[in-house]
XYZ file of C-alpha atoms in Angstrom:
215
model
C 158.474 181.119 37.430
C 160.554 182.979 34.710
C 160.326 186.330 34.689
C 160.894 188.281 31.247
C 160.930 191.845 31.930
C 162.158 192.682 28.184
C 158.867 191.068 27.008
C 156.696 192.391 29.882
C 156.242 188.677 30.375
C 155.996 185.815 33.278
C 156.110 182.030 32.525
C 155.043 180.066 34.967
C 155.590 176.476 34.808
C 153.696 173.632 36.849
C 154.779 170.589 35.751
C 156.499 168.182 38.139
C 159.103 166.684 35.814
C 162.622 165.465 36.060
C 163.845 167.479 32.927
C 163.285 170.952 33.606
C 165.745 171.942 31.533
C 163.836 170.314 28.468
C 160.711 172.357 29.868
C 162.812 175.682 29.694
C 164.092 174.772 25.973
C 160.263 174.496 24.665
C 160.158 178.220 26.055
C 162.953 179.515 24.385
C 162.260 177.593 21.158
C 158.337 178.304 20.701
C 157.169 180.952 23.306
C 159.988 183.625 22.867
C 160.078 183.498 19.178
C 156.282 184.379 19.059
C 156.523 187.594 21.804
C 156.420 190.569 19.540
C 157.298 194.332 20.977
C 153.746 195.215 19.958
C 150.640 193.723 20.245
C 149.367 191.740 17.519
C 146.157 192.000 15.501
C 143.137 190.687 16.592
C 142.550 187.426 14.801
C 138.773 186.282 15.518
C 138.649 183.087 13.777
C 142.072 181.550 15.406
C 140.486 182.910 18.619
C 137.265 180.954 18.349
C 139.332 178.073 17.447
C 141.597 178.363 20.364
C 138.212 178.498 22.608
C 136.837 175.559 20.988
C 139.900 173.354 21.317
C 139.881 174.314 25.064
C 136.497 173.535 25.662
C 136.679 170.291 24.199
C 139.910 169.034 26.073
C 139.073 166.314 28.525
C 140.252 163.028 30.329
C 138.128 160.089 29.438
C 136.985 157.619 32.278
C 138.016 154.244 32.202
C 135.873 152.238 29.972
C 134.556 148.898 30.414
C 131.598 146.853 32.044
C 129.196 148.840 34.491
C 128.427 146.165 36.669
C 129.071 142.804 37.610
C 127.235 139.606 39.220
C 129.673 139.720 42.308
C 129.277 143.619 42.716
C 126.076 142.627 45.011
C 127.739 140.016 46.726
C 130.820 142.490 48.046
C 128.903 145.468 48.214
C 128.478 146.634 51.823
C 130.970 143.968 53.034
C 134.289 144.961 55.059
C 137.484 143.022 54.279
C 140.195 142.845 56.975
C 143.460 143.492 55.559
C 146.826 141.738 56.836
C 149.458 143.855 57.935
C 150.891 146.401 55.774
C 153.296 149.115 55.661
C 150.711 151.665 54.853
C 148.596 150.514 58.097
C 145.574 150.144 56.504
C 143.701 147.830 58.554
C 140.342 146.967 56.471
C 138.697 148.001 53.571
C 134.909 148.456 52.873
C 132.989 148.547 49.510
C 129.533 149.790 48.501
C 128.285 149.700 44.700
C 125.217 151.304 43.295
C 124.657 151.935 39.273
C 126.634 154.870 39.226
C 129.826 154.198 41.257
C 131.487 152.724 44.153
C 132.340 154.040 47.463
C 135.595 152.949 48.926
C 136.658 153.012 52.728
C 140.238 152.419 53.501
C 140.708 152.551 57.246
C 143.828 152.524 59.731
C 143.727 152.478 62.840
C 142.995 155.762 63.676
C 141.286 157.495 60.321
C 138.639 156.372 57.789
C 139.771 157.375 53.940
C 136.608 157.427 51.921
C 136.680 157.577 48.160
C 133.667 157.913 45.721
C 134.296 156.400 42.206
C 131.897 157.289 39.110
C 131.365 154.357 36.853
C 131.475 155.955 33.213
C 132.082 159.408 34.617
C 134.321 160.997 37.047
C 133.228 162.071 40.678
C 135.385 164.831 42.581
C 136.398 164.762 46.020
C 139.495 164.633 48.132
C 141.567 162.143 50.198
C 144.544 161.704 52.659
C 145.129 158.268 51.710
C 148.623 157.497 53.092
C 150.883 157.421 49.738
C 148.919 160.038 47.696
C 149.083 161.969 45.369
C 152.244 160.358 43.737
C 155.640 162.209 43.886
C 158.418 162.794 41.800
C 159.978 165.944 42.980
C 162.254 165.222 46.130
C 161.645 166.859 49.334
C 159.538 163.870 50.931
C 155.802 162.863 51.220
C 153.333 165.465 52.146
C 152.556 165.170 56.114
C 150.324 162.406 57.009
C 146.631 164.088 56.919
C 147.267 166.297 54.065
C 144.406 166.007 51.537
C 144.742 166.174 47.842
C 141.951 166.804 45.389
C 141.226 164.122 42.940
C 138.667 162.792 40.110
C 137.687 158.883 40.809
C 136.293 156.660 38.087
C 136.093 152.844 38.053
C 135.050 150.022 35.833
C 134.955 146.360 36.059
C 137.239 144.970 33.531
C 136.296 141.373 34.183
C 133.601 139.951 36.587
C 135.834 139.497 39.645
C 138.110 142.602 38.865
C 136.921 146.413 39.385
C 139.641 149.087 38.440
C 139.607 152.605 39.477
C 141.635 155.375 38.309
C 142.347 158.062 40.683
C 143.387 161.583 39.016
C 144.999 163.882 41.343
C 144.050 167.017 38.902
C 146.125 169.516 40.911
C 148.928 167.461 39.845
C 150.429 165.669 36.462
C 150.101 162.471 38.146
C 147.229 159.706 38.726
C 146.685 156.395 40.375
C 145.189 152.943 39.104
C 143.809 150.786 42.111
C 142.690 147.482 41.226
C 140.579 145.444 43.516
C 140.504 141.746 42.627
C 137.874 139.417 44.579
C 138.326 135.768 44.861
C 135.745 133.903 47.066
C 136.028 135.627 50.248
C 139.461 137.249 49.257
C 140.414 140.256 48.185
C 143.586 141.739 46.706
C 144.101 145.552 46.058
C 147.270 146.633 43.854
C 148.519 150.360 43.269
C 150.168 151.185 40.466
C 151.017 155.180 40.070
C 151.538 156.977 36.428
C 155.066 157.311 36.846
C 155.895 153.681 38.052
C 153.706 152.685 35.475
C 155.834 154.249 32.889
C 158.975 151.868 33.693
C 159.696 149.073 31.404
C 159.605 147.017 34.839
C 156.513 148.627 36.436
C 156.256 148.248 40.346
C 154.728 150.764 42.603
C 156.682 151.134 46.053
C 153.150 150.471 48.107
C 152.364 146.756 49.158
C 149.489 144.695 47.877
C 147.132 144.672 50.081
C 145.302 141.105 50.591
C 142.045 141.016 52.776
C 139.467 138.661 53.993
C 135.664 139.338 54.152
C 134.421 139.445 58.015
C 131.790 137.123 58.714
C 128.488 139.124 59.913
C 128.837 139.953 63.620
C 132.355 139.568 63.234
């Protein structure tokens, strides 16, 4: 937060960035010169354009197929996951025409996330490893919930891809679930890792096998 008493202003910067000086440079280059000692005359035309621009801002949900022949076969099924460093033991999927409910479970807690298809569904999650963080100081305590909007799509008949946007941060996750016969592979890619020339998320790839009825 920057206090500017001579301009009777406070600038609050909420972006999580590794280049804060670059953010400050933009304040000095653009905001400071625009601040005048007296109020500007009202400009209704510019105000209307600004309101229109702000009201139209949006992040489009991922685009693709709304369904797959595979959805009915895996919907309502649980997959036992191989041992992994996240401690997630199982994954469960439920698909319908408007979305997907994903439940990941460790030894103590279930982490449900509802995704829209063709639109966003808002919720919260305390899934380990979320939300992605750039700043130092370590991960938040286990069990800390983050607000998110989630949407998914079938990118091919065997692959369902979801985007989790943590809208109180600048970050998001792409979670890709690939089904192969009775197997599932779940991969994570956060928005920071995806910008690397060699993208790699620190979270493990989750491998699972569909549980038999009654197992």
